[in-house]
Short mmCIF file of C-alpha atoms in Angstrom, two decimals:
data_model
loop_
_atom_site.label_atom_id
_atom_site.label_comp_id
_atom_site.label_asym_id
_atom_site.label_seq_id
_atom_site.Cartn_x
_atom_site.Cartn_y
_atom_site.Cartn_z
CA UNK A 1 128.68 82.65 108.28
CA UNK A 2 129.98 86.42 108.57
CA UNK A 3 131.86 86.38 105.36
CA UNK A 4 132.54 88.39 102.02
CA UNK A 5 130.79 91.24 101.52
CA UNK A 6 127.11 90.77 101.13
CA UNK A 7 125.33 89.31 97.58
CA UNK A 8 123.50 91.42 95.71
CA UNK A 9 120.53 88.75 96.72
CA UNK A 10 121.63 89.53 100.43
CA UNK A 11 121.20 93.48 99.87
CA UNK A 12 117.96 93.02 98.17
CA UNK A 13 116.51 91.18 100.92
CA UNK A 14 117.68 93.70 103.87
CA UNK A 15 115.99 96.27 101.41
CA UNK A 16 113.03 94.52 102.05
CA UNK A 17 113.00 94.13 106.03
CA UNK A 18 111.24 97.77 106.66
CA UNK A 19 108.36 96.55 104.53
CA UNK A 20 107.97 92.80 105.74
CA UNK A 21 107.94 94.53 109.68
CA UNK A 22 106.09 96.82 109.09
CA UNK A 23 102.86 93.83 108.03
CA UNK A 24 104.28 91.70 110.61
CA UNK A 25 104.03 94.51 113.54
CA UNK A 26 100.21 94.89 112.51
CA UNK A 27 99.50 91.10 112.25
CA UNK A 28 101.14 89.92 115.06
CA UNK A 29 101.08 93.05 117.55
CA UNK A 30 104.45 92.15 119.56
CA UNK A 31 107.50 93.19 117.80
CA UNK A 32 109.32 90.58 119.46
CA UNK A 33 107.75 88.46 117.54
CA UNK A 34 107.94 90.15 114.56
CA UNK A 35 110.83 90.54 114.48
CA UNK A 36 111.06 86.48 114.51
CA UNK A 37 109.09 86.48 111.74
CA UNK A 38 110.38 88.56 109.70
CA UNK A 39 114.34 86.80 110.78
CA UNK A 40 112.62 83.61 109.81
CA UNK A 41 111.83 84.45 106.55
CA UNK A 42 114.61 86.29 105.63
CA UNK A 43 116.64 83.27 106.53
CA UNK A 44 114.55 81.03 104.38
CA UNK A 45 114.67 83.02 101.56
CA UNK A 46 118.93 83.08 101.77
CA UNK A 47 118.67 79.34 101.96
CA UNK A 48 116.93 78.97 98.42
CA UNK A 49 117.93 82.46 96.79
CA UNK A 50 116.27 82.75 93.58
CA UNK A 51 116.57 85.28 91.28
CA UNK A 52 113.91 87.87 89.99
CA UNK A 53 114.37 90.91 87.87
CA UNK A 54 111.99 92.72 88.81
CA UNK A 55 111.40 93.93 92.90
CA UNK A 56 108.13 93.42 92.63
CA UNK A 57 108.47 90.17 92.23
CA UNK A 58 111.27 89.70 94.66
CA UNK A 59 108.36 91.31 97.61
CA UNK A 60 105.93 88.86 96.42
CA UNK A 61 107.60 85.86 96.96
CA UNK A 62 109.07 87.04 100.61
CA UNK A 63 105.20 88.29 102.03
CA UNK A 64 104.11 84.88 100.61
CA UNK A 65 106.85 83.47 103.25
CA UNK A 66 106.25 85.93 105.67
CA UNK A 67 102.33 85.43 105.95
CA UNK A 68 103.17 81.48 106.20
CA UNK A 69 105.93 82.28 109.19
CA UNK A 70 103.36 84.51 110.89
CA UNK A 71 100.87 81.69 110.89
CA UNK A 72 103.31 79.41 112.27
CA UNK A 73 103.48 82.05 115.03
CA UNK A 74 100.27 82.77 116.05
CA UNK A 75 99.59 78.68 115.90
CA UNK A 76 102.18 78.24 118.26
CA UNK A 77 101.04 80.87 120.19
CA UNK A 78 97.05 80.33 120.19
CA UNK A 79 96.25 81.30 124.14
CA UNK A 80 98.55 84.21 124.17
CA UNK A 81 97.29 85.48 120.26
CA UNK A 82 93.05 85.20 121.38
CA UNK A 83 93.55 85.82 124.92
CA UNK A 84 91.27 88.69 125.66
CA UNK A 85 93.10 90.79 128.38
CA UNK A 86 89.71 91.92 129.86
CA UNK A 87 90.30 95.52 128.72
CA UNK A 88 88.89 94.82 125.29
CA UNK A 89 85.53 95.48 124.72
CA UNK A 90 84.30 92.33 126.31
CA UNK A 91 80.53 93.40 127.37
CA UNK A 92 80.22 96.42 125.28
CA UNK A 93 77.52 95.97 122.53
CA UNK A 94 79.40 96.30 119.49
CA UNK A 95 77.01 98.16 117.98
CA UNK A 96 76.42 100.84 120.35
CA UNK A 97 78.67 103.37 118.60
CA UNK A 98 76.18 103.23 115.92
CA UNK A 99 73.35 105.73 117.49
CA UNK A 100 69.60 103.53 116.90
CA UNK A 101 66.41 104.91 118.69
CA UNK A 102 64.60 102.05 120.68
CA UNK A 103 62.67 101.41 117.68
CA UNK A 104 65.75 100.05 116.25
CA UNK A 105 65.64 102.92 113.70
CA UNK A 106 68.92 105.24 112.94
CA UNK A 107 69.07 107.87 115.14
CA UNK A 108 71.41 109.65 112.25
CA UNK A 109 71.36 108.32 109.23
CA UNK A 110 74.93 107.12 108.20
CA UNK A 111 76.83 109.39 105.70
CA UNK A 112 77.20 109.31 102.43
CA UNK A 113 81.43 108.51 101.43
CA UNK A 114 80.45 108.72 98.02
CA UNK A 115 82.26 107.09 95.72
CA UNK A 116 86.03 107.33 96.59
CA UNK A 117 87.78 104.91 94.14
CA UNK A 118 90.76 107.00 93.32
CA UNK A 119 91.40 108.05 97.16
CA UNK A 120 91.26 104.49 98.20
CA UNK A 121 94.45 104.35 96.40
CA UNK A 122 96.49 106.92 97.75
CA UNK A 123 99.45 106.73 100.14
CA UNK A 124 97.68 109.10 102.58
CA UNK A 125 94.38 107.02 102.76
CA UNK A 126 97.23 104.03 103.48
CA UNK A 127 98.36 105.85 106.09
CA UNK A 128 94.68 105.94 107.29
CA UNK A 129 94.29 102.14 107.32
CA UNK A 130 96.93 101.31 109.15
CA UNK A 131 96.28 103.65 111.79
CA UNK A 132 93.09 102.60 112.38
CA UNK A 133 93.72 98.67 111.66
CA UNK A 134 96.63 99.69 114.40
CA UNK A 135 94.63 101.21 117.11
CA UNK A 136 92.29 98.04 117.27
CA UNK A 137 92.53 95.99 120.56
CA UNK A 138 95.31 93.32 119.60
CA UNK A 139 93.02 90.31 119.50
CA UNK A 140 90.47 92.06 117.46
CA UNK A 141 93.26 93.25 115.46
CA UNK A 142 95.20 90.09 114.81
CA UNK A 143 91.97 88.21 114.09
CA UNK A 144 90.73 91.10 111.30
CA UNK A 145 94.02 91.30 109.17
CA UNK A 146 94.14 87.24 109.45
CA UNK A 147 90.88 87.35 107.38
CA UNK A 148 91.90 91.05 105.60
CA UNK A 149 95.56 90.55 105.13
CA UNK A 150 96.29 87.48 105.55
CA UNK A 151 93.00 86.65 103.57
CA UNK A 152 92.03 83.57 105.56
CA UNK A 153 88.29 82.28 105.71
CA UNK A 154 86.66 81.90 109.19
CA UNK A 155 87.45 78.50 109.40
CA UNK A 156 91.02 78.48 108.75
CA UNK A 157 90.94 80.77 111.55
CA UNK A 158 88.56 78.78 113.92
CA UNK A 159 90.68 76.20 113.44
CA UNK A 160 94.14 77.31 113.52
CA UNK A 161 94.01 79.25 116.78
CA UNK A 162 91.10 76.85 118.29
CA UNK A 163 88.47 79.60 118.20
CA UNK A 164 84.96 79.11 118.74
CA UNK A 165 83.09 80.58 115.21
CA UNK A 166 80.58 82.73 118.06
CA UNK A 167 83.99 84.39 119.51
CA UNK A 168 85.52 84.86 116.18
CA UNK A 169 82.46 86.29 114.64
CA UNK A 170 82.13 88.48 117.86
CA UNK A 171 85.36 89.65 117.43
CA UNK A 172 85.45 90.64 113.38
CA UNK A 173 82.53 92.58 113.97
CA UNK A 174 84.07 94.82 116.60
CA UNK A 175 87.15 94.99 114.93
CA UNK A 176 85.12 95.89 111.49
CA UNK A 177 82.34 98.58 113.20
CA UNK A 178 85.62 100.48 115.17
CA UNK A 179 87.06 100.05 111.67
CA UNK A 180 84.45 102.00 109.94
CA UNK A 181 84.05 104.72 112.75
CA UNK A 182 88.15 105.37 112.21
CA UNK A 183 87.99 105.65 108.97
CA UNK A 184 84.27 107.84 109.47
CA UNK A 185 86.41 109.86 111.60
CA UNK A 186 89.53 110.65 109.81
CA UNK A 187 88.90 110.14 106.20
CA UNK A 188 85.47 110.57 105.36
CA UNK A 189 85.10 113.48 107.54
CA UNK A 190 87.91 115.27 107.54
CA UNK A 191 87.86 115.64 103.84
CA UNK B 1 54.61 101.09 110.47
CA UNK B 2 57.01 100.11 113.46
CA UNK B 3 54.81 98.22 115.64
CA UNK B 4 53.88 96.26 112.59
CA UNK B 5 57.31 95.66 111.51
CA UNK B 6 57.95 94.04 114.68
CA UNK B 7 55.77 91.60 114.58
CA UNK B 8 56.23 90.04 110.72
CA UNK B 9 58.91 87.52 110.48
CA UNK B 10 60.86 88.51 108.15
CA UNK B 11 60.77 92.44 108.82
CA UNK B 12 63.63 93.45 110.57
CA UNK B 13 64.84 96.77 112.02
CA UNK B 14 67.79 99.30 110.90
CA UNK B 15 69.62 97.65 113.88
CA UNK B 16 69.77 93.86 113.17
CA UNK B 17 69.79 94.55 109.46
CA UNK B 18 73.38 96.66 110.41
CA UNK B 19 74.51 93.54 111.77
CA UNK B 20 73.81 91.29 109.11
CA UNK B 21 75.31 93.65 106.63
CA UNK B 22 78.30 93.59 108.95
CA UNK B 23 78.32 89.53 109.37
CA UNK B 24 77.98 89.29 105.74
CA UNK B 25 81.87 89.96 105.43
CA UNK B 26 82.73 86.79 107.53
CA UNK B 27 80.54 84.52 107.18
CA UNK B 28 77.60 83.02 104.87
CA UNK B 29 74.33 84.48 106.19
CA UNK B 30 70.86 81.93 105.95
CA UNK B 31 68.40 82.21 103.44
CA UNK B 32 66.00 83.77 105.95
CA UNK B 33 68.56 86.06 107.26
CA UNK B 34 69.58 87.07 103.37
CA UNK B 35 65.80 87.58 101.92
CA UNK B 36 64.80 89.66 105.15
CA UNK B 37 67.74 91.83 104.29
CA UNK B 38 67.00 92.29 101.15
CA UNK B 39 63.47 92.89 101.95
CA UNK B 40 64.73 95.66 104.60
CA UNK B 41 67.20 97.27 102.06
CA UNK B 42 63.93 97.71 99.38
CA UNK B 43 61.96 99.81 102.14
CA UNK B 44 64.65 101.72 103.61
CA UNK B 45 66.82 104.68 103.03
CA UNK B 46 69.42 104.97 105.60
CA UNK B 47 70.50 100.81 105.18
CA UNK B 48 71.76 101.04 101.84
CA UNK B 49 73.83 103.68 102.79
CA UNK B 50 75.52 101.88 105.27
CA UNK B 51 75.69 99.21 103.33
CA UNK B 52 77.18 101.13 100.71
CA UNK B 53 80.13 102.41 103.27
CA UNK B 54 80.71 98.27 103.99
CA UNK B 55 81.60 97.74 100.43
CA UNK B 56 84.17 100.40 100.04
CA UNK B 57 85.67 99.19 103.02
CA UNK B 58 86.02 96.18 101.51
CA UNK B 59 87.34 97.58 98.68
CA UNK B 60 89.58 99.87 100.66
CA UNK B 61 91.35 96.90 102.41
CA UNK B 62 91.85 95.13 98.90
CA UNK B 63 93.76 98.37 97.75
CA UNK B 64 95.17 97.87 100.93
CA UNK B 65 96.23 94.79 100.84
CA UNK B 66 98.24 95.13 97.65
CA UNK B 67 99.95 98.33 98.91
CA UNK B 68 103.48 98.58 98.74
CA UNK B 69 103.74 95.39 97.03
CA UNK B 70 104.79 97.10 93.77
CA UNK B 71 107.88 99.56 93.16
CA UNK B 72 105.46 102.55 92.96
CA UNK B 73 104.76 102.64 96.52
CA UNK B 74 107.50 103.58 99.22
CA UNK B 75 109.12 100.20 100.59
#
């Protein structure tokens, strides 16, 4: 099938690979097998094209594909998607980048971020996010944007990669704490 | 104040109350866990603070989660 010149539906959809990779590269962590992903969908979306007038619309329907192709993925690839190499934070308290004294108290009470609704929306706090969803240890990273992105509750996830609630719950809050230190770090701070 | 703390049930310190406030986000917390919280966050300053930062995070990552996914953002 190397034919004609390309549809207009076929054009539209290449349009869209940058975008679906780049969510599939942060979910998944491997561009291998993102770019699987993202091949898979593609392909089922030229085997039932549909038409949409608006872009918008066009993205919509594709991530919804994407984030079901993705799942597929990480399913079929349970040990390798939770296997913790050992250099994660495996004994570190997750909590200890947060200074308490021994009385349990905040050594320095946290700052305040205010109220940053506008910000929140800009393309350089964007940026932000996924830098600092990026630099999270892959398992803690593909385990936070399954509940984030791919807004899945705990025990879809449990159950889907054959997690242990204690490990995933270990896991979320590491991923969230290093999270909130990023974005202490580079946003809130640097403003 | 501290010692005394300690040694209620329900009182809890800046330390475990960060981690509930954190494990509220993925999971259901119990009724114990969710009243000594709230008793915690009535007594202290620096809590609701942090507490506040967990909520925009969470709305952060719902502005993030939409992002690109109209034709105003940069495909």
């Amino acid at each position: 099938m190397h034919p004609q010149t390309p549809t207009d539906f076929e054009q539209q959809l290449v349009a869209q690979r940058s975008y679906l990779m780049r969510f599939a590269r942060l979910q998944l962590r491997n561009d291998a097998w993102a770019e699987d992903a993202v091949s898979e969908t593609i392909l089922a979306a030229l085997a039932k094209p549909l038409a949409f007038e608006a872009r918008s619309q066009l993205k919509t329907w594709l991530v919804g594909i994407l984030k079901h192709k993705i799942i597929d993925s990480m399913r079929q690839r349970q040990r390798e998607v939770t296997l913790d190499s050992g250099s994660e934070d495996d004994n570190a308290d997750p909590l200890e980048h947060i200074a308490f004294k021994t009385d349990g108290h905040f050594a320095e009470k946290p700052a305040d971020w205010g109220n940053p609704e506008q910000d929140l929306r800009s393309r350089q706090f964007m940026a932000i996010m996924d830098a600092c969803t990026g630099k999270l240890p892959p398992v803690q990273g593909r385990l936070f944007l399954m509940r984030e992105w791919l807004e899945m509750s705990s025990e879809e996830i449990c159950k889907e990669l054959a997690l242990t609630p204690t490990n995933l719950y270990v896991q979320l809050h590491r991923a969230r704490l290093r999270l909130r230190e990023c974005l202490e770090l580079h946003w809130f701070a640097a403003r | 104040m501290n010692a005394l703390m300690k040694k209620l049930p329900l009182m809890r310190s800046c330390k475990e109350v960060t981690a509930l406030v954190i494990a509220r986000e993925d999971r259901e917390l119990p009724l114990t866990e969710q009243f000594a919280l709230r008793m915690h966050m009535a007594i202290c300053k620096a809590c609701p603070t942090f507490e506040r930062q967990v909520i925009t995070m969470r709305n952060a990552m719902r502005q993030w989660r939409h992002y690109g996914a109209d034709d105003e953002s940069p495909s």
